[in-house]
mmCIF file of C-alpha atoms and ligand atoms in Angstrom:
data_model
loop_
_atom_site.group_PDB
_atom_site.id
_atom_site.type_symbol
_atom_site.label_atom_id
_atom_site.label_comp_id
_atom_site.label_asym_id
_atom_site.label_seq_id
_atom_site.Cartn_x
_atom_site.Cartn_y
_atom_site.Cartn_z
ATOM 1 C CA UNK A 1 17.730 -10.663 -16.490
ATOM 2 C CA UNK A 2 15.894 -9.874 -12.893
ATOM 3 C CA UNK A 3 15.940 -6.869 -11.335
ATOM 4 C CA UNK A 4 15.349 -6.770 -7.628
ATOM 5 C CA UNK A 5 13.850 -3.444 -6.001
ATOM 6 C CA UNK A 6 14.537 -2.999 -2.197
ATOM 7 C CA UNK A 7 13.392 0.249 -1.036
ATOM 8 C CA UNK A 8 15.119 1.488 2.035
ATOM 9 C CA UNK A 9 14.524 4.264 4.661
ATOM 10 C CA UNK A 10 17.045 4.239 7.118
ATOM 11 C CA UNK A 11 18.318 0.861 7.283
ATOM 12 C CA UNK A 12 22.024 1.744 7.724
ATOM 13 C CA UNK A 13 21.684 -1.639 10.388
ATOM 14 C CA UNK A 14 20.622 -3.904 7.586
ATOM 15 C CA UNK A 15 21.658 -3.275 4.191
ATOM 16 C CA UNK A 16 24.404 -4.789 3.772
ATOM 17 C CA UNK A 17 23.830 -8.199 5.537
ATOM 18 C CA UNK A 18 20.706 -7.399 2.939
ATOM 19 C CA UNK A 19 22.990 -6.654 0.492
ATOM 20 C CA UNK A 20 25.151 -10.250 0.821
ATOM 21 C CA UNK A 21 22.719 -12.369 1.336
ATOM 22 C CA UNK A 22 21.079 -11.751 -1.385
ATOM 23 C CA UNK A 23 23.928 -11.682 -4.176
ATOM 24 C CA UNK A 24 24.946 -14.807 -2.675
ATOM 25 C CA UNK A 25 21.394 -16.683 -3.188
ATOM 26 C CA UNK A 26 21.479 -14.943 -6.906
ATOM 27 C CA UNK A 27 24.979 -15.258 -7.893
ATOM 28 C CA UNK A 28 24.740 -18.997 -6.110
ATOM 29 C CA UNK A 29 22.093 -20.318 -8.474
ATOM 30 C CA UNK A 30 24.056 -18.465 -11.427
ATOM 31 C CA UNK A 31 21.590 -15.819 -12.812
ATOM 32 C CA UNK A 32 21.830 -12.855 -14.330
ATOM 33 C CA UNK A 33 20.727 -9.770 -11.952
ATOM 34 C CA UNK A 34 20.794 -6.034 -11.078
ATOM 35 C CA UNK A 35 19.912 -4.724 -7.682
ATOM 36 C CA UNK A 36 18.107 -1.491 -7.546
ATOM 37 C CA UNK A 37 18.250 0.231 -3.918
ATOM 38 C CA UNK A 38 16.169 2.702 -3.816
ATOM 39 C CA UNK A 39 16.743 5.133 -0.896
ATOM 40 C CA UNK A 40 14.436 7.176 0.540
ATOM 41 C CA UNK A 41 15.670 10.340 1.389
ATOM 42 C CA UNK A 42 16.989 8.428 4.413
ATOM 43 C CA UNK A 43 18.451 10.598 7.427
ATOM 44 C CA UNK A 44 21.170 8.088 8.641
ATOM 45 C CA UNK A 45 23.992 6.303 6.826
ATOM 46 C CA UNK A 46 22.347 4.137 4.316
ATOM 47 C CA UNK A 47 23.307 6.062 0.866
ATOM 48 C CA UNK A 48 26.592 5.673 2.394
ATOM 49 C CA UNK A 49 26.858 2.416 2.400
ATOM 50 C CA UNK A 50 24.817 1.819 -0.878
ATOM 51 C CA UNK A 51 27.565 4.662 -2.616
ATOM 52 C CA UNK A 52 30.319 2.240 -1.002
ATOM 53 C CA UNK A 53 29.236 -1.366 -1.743
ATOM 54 C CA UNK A 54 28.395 -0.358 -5.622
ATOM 55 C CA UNK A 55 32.066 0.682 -6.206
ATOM 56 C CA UNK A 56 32.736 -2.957 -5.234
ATOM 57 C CA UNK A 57 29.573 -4.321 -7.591
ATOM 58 C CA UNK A 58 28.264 -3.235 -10.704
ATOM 59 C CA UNK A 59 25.203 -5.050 -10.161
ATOM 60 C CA UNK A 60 24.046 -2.922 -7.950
ATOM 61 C CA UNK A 61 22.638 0.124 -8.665
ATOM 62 C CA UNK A 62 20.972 3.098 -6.525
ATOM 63 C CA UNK A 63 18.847 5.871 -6.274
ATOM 64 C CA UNK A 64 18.543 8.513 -4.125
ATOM 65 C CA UNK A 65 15.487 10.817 -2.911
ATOM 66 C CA UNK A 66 15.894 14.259 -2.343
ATOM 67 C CA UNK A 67 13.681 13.487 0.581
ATOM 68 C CA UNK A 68 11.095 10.880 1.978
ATOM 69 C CA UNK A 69 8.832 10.231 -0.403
ATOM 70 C CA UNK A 70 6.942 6.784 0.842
ATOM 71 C CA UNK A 71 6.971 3.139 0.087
ATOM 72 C CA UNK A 72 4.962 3.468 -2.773
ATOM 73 C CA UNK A 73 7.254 6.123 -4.137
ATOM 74 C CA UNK A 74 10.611 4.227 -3.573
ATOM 75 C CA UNK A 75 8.765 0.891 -5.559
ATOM 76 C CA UNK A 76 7.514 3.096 -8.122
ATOM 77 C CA UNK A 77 10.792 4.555 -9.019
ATOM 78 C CA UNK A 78 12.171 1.194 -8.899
ATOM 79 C CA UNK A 79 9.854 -0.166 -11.635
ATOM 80 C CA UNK A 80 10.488 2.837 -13.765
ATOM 81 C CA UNK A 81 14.270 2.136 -13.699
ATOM 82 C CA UNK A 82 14.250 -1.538 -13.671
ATOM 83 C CA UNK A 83 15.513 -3.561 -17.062
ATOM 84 C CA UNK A 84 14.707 -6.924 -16.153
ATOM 85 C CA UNK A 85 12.507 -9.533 -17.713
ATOM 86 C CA UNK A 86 11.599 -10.205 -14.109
ATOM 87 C CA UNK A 87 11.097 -8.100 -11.371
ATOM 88 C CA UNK A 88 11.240 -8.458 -7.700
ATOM 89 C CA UNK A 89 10.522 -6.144 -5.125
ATOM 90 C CA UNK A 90 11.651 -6.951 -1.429
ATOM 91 C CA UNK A 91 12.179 -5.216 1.670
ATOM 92 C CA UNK A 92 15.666 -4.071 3.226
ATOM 93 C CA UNK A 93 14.884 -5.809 6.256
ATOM 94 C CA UNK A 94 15.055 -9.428 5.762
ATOM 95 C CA UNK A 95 11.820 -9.822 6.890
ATOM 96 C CA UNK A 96 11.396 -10.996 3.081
ATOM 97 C CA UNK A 97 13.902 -14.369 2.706
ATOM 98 C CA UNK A 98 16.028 -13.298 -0.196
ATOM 99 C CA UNK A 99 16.307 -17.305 -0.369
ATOM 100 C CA UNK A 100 12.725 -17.581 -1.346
ATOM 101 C CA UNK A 101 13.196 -15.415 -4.566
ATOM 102 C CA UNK A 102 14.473 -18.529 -6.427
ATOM 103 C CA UNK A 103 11.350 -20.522 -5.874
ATOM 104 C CA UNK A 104 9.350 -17.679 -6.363
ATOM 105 C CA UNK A 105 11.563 -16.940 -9.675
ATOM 106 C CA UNK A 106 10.958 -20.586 -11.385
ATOM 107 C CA UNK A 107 7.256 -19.996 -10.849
ATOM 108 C CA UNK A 108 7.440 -16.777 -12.734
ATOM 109 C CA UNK A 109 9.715 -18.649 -15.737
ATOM 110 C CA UNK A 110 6.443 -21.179 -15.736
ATOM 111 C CA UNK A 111 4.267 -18.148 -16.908
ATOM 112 C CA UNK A 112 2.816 -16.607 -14.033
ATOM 113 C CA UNK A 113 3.122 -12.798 -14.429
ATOM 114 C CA UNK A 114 2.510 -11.858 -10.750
ATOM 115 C CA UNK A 115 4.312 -14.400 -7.829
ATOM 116 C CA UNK A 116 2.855 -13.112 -4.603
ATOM 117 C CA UNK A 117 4.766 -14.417 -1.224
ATOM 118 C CA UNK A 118 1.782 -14.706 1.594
ATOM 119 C CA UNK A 119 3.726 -15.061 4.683
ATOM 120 C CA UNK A 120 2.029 -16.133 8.050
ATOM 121 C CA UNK A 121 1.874 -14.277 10.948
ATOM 122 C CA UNK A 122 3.583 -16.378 13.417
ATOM 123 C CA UNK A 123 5.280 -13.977 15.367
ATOM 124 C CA UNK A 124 3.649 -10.925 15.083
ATOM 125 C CA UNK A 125 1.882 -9.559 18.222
ATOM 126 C CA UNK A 126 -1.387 -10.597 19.014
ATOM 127 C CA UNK A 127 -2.728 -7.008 18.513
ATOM 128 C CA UNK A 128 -1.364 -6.483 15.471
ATOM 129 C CA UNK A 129 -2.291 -9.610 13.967
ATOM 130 C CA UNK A 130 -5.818 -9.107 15.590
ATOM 131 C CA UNK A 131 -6.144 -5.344 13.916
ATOM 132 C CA UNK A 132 -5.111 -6.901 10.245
ATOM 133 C CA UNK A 133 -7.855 -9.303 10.630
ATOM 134 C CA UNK A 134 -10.414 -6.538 11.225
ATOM 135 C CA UNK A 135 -8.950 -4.135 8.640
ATOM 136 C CA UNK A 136 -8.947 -6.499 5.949
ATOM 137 C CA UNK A 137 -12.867 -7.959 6.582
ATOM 138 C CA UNK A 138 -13.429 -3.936 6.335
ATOM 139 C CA UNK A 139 -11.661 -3.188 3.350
ATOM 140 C CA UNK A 140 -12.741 -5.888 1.764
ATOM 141 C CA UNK A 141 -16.531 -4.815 2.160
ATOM 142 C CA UNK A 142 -15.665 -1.482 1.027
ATOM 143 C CA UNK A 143 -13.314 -2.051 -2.274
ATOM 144 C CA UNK A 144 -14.150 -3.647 -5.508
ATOM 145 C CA UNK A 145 -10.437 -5.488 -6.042
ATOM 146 C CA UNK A 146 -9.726 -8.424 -3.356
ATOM 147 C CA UNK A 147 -7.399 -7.904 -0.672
ATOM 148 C CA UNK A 148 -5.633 -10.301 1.170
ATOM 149 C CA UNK A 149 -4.000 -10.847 4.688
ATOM 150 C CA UNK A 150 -0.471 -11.530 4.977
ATOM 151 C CA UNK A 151 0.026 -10.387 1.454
ATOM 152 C CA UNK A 152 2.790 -7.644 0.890
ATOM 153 C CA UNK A 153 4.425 -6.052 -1.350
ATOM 154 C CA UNK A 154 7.202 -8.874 -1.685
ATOM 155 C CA UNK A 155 6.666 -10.386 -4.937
ATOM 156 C CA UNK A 156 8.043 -11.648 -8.200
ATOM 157 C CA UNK A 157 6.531 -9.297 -11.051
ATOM 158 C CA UNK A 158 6.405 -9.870 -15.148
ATOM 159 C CA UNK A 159 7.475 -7.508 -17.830
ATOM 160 C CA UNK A 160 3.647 -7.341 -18.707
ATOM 161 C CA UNK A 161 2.806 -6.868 -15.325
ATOM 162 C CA UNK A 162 5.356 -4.195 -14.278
ATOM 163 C CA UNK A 163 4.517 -2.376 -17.841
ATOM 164 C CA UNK A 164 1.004 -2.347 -16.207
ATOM 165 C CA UNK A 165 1.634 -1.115 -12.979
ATOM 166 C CA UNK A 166 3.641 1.621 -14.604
ATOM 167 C CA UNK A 167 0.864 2.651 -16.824
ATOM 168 C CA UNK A 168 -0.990 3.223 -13.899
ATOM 169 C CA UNK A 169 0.127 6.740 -12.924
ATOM 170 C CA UNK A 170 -1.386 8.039 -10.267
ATOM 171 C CA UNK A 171 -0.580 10.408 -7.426
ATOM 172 C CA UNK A 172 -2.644 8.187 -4.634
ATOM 173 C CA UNK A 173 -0.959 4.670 -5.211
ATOM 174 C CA UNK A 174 -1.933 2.158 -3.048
ATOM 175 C CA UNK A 175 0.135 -0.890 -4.353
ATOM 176 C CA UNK A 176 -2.404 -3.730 -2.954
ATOM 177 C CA UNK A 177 -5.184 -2.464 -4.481
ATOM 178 C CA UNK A 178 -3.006 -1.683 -7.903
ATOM 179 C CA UNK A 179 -1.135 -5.179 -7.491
ATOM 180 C CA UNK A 180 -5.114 -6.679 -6.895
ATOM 181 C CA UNK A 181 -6.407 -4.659 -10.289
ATOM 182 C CA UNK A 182 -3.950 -5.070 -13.033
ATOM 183 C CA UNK A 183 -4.870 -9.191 -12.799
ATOM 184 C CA UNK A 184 -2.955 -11.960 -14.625
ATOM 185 C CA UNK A 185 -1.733 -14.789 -13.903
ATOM 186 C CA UNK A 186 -1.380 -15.363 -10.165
ATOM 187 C CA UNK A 187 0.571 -17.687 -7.812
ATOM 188 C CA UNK A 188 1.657 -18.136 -4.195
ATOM 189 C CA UNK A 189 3.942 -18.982 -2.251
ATOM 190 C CA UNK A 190 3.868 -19.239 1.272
ATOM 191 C CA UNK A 191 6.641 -18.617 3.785
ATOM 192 C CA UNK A 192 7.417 -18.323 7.123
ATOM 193 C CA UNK A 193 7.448 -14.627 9.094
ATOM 194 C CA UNK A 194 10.633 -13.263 10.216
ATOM 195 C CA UNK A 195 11.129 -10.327 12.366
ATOM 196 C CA UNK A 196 12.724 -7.247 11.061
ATOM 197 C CA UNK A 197 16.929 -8.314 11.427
ATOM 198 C CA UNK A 198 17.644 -5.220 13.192
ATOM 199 C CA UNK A 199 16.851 -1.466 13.389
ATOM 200 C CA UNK A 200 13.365 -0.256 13.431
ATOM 201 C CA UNK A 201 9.665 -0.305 11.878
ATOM 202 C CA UNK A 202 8.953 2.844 9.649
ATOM 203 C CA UNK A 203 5.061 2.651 10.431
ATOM 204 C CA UNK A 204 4.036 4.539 13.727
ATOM 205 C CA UNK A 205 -0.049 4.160 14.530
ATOM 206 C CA UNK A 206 -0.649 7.019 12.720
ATOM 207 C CA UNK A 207 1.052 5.936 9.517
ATOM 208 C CA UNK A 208 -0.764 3.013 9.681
ATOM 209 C CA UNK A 209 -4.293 4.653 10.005
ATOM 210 C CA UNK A 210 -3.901 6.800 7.618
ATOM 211 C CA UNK A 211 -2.393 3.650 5.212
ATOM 212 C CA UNK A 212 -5.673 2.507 6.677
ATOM 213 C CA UNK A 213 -7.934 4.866 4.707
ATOM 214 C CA UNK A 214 -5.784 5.693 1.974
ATOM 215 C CA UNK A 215 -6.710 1.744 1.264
ATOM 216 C CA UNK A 216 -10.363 1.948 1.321
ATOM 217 C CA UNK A 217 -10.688 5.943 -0.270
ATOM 218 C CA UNK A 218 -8.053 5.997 -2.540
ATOM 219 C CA UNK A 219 -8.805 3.302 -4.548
ATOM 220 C CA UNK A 220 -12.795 3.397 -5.400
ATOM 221 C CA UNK A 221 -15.943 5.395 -4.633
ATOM 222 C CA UNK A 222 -17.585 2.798 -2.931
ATOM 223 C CA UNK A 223 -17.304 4.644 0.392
ATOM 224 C CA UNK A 224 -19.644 7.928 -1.664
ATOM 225 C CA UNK A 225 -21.952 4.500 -2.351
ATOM 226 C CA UNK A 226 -22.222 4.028 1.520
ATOM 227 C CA UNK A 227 -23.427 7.662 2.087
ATOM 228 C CA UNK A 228 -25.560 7.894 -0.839
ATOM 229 C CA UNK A 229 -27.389 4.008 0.461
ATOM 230 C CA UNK A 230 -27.121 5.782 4.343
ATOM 231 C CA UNK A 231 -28.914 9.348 3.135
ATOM 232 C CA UNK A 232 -31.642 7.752 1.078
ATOM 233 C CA UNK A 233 -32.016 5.269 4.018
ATOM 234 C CA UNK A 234 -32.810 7.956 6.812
ATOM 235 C CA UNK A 235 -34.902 9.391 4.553
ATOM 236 C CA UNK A 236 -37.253 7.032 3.927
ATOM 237 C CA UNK A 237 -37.541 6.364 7.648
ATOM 238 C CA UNK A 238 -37.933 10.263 8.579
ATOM 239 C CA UNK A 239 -40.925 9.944 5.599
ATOM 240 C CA UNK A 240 -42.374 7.029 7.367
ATOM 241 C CA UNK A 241 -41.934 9.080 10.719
ATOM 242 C CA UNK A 242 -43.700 11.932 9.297
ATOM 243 C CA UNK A 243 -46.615 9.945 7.851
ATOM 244 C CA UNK A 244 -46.980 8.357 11.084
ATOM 245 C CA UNK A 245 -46.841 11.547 12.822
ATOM 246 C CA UNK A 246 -49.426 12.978 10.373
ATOM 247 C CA UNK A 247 -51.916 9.624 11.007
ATOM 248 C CA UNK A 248 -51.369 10.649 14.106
ATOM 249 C CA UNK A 249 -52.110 14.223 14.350
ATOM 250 C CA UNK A 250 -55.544 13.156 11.748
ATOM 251 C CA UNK A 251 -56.644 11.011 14.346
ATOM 252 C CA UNK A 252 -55.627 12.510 17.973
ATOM 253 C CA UNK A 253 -56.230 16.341 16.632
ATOM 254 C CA UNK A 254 -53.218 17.883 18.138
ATOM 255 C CA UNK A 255 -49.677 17.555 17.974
ATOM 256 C CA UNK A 256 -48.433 16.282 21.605
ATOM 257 C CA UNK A 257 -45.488 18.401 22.256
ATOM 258 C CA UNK A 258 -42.912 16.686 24.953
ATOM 259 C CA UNK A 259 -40.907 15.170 21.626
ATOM 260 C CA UNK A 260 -37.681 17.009 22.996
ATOM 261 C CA UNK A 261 -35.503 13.379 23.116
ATOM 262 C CA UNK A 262 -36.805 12.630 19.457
ATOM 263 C CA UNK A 263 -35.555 15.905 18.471
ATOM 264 C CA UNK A 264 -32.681 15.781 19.867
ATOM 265 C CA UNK A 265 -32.199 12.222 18.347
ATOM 266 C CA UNK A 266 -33.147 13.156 15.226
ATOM 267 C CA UNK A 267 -30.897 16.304 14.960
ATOM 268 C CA UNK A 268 -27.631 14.371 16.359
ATOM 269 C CA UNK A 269 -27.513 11.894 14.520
ATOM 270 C CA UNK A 270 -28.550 13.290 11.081
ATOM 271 C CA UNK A 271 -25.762 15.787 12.024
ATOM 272 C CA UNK A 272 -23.197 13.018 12.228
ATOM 273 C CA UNK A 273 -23.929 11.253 8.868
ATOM 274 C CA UNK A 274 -23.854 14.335 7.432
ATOM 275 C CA UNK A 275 -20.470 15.754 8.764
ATOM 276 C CA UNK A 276 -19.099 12.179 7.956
ATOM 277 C CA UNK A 277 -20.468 12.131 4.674
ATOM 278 C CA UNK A 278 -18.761 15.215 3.914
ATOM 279 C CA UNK A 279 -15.846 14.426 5.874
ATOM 280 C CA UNK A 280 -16.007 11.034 2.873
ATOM 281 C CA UNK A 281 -16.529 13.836 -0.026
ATOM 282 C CA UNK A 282 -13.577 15.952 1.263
ATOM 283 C CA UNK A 283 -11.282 13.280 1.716
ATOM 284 C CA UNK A 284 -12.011 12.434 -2.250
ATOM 285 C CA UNK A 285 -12.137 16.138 -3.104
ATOM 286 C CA UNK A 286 -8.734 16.309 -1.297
ATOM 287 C CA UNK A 287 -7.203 13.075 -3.544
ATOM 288 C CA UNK A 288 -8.418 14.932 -6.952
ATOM 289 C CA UNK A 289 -6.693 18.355 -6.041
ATOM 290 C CA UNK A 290 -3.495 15.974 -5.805
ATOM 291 C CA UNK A 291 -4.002 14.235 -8.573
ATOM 292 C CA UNK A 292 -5.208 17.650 -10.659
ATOM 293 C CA UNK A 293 -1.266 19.111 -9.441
ATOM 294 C CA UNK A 294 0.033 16.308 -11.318
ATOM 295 C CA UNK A 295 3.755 16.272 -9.934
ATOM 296 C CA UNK A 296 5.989 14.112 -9.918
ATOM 297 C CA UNK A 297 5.889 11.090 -7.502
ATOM 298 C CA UNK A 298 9.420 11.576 -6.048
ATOM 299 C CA UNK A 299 12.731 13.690 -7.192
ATOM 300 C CA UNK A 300 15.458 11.976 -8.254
ATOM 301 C CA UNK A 301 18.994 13.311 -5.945
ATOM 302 C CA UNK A 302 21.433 11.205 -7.455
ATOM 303 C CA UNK A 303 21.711 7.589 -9.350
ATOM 304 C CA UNK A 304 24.467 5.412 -10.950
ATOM 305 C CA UNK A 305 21.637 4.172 -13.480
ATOM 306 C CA UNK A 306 22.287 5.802 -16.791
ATOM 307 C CA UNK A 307 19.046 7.698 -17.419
ATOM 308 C CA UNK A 308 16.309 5.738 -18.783
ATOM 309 C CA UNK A 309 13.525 7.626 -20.221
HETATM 310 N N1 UDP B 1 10.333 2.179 3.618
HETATM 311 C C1 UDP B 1 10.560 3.183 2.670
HETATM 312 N N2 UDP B 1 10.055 4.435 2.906
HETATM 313 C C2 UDP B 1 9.316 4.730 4.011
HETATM 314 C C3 UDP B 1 9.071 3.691 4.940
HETATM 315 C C4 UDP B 1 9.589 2.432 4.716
HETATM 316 O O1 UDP B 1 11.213 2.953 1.651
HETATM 317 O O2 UDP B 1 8.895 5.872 4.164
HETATM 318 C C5 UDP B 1 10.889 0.825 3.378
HETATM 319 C C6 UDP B 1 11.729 0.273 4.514
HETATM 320 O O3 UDP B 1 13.068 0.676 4.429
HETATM 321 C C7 UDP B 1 11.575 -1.225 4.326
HETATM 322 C C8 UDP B 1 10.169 -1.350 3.767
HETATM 323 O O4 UDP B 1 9.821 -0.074 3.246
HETATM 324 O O5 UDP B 1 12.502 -1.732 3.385
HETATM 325 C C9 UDP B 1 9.174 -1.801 4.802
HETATM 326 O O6 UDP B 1 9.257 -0.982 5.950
HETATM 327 P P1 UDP B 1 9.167 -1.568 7.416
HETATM 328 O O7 UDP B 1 10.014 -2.803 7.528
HETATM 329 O O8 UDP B 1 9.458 -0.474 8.359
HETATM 330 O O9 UDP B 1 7.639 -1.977 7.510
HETATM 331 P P2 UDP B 1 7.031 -3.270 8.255
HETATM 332 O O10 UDP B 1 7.805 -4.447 7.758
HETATM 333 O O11 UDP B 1 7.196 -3.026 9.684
HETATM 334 O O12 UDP B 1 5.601 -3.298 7.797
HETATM 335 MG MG1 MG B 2 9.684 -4.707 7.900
#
């Protein structure tokens, strides 16, 4: 069987075009399914609609959040609750072809554990597509697991692979990085970009930014690395400064005394790597007290999935 996970935050304008679409690719090639909708403590009509269209279909199933919990969250809980041999995980708003699950399916039944859809990013503004570029060469210099442009969270996902993902528990998920570490066996597929069907994006700037460093921090220390390389950098210069200082002082006698811009210098910007290296620490600090709470990732309001655990 394949279970598909579509996690959905207010996408009353979507789901069930989402909804048809795919049954009809899955039912049309005759396999065995469930769809899991996870909702995320949406605001507008979408558990609605998902309470409606499951009286019609037992293959689809649903799960509430008591609130907005995240992306990560809504995928997570759709893993834990999943029973398929396969499992896919798609977004509600078409921007991931439901048509491309097949190909991405027979793929999967040749033994690949993880089938990754890499779309391109025809279509996307010039901006945006200029500020993934630049986020990915930096996050790519700063974490030990390889990231990829145009790679999402659409994929195709293994028993063994999803039974990995779920052993990783942690509070901080960032699914790239987790999808990057667990391994196995890997294919693509590529496929064209499609704008979102209708209704809006769920990331403002500010979600993305902080996506942004929740990438790079929350998923090794190499950032702690940086600051340790950057302190024992500036000082071995400032040693080198000194003993040049000190030569100097040996051979001239005296100290000369209008060194106000070097001060200055000096003081500044040792004062910024510092507050940024403990702006680094806190932000890690900050992740452990999280972790250290150990609560649950999301809180169940209501499902039609008998329970599980
Ligand atoms: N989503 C979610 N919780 C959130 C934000 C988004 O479950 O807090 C879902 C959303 O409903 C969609 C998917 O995650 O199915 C991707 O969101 P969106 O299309 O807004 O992101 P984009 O495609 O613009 O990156
Ligand atoms: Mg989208």
């Amino acid at each position: 069987m394949i279970s598909i996970i579509v996690p959905c935050y207010n996408e009353q304008e979507v789901i069930r075009e989402m909804y048809s679409r795919l049954s009809g690719v899955l039912c049309g090639a005759g396999e065995d399914f469930e769809m899991i909708f996870v909702d995320d403590g949406s605001r507008d009509k979408t558990p609605a609609i998902l309470k409606e269209l499951s009286q019609g279909d037992k293959r689809l199933k649903y799960i509430f959040f008591s609130r907005n919990f995240g992306k990560e969250a809504a995928m997570l809980a759709g893993l834990t609750y999943s029973g398929g041999d396969y499992v896919a995980i798609m977004d509600a708003d078409l921007q991931h072809p439901p048509e491309l699950i097949l190909q991405m399916l027979d793929k999967a039944r040749q033994g690949y554990d993880q089938v990754i859809a890499k779309r391109n990013r025809k279509g996307d503004s010039a901006i945006k597509t200029f500020y993934a570029k630049m986020y990915y060469k930096l996050v790519n210099m700063m974490v030990d697991v390889k990231l990829t442009d145009g790679i999402g969270d659409f994929r195709v996902l293994s028993r063994k692979a999803v039974n990995a993902l779920l052993s990783m528990q942690e509070y901080n998920r960032f699914s790239k990085g987790l999808f990057s570490w667990i391994g196995f066996e890997q294919a693509t597929v590529e496929y064209q970009n499609a704008t979102r069907a209708a209704g809006e994006t769920k990331w403002s700037f500010k979600k993305l930014l902080q996506y942004g460093i929740d990438g790079i921090i929350s998923f090794n220390n190499k950032p702690l690395r940086i600051c340790l390389t950057l302190g024992a950098l500036t000082v071995g210069l400032s040693i080198a400064y000194l003993l040049y200082l000190f030569i100097m002082i040996l051979i001239n006698g005296a100290v000369d005394v209008p060194g106000y811009f070097t001060i200055i210098a000096a003081v500044s910007l040792f004062g910024g790597i510092q507050l940024i290296s403990i702006g680094i620490i806190g932000e890690y600090i900050g992740r452990i007290y999280y972790e250290v709470k150990n609560r649950p990732h999301y809180l169940v309001k209501s499902t039609n999935i008998e329970e599980k655990e």
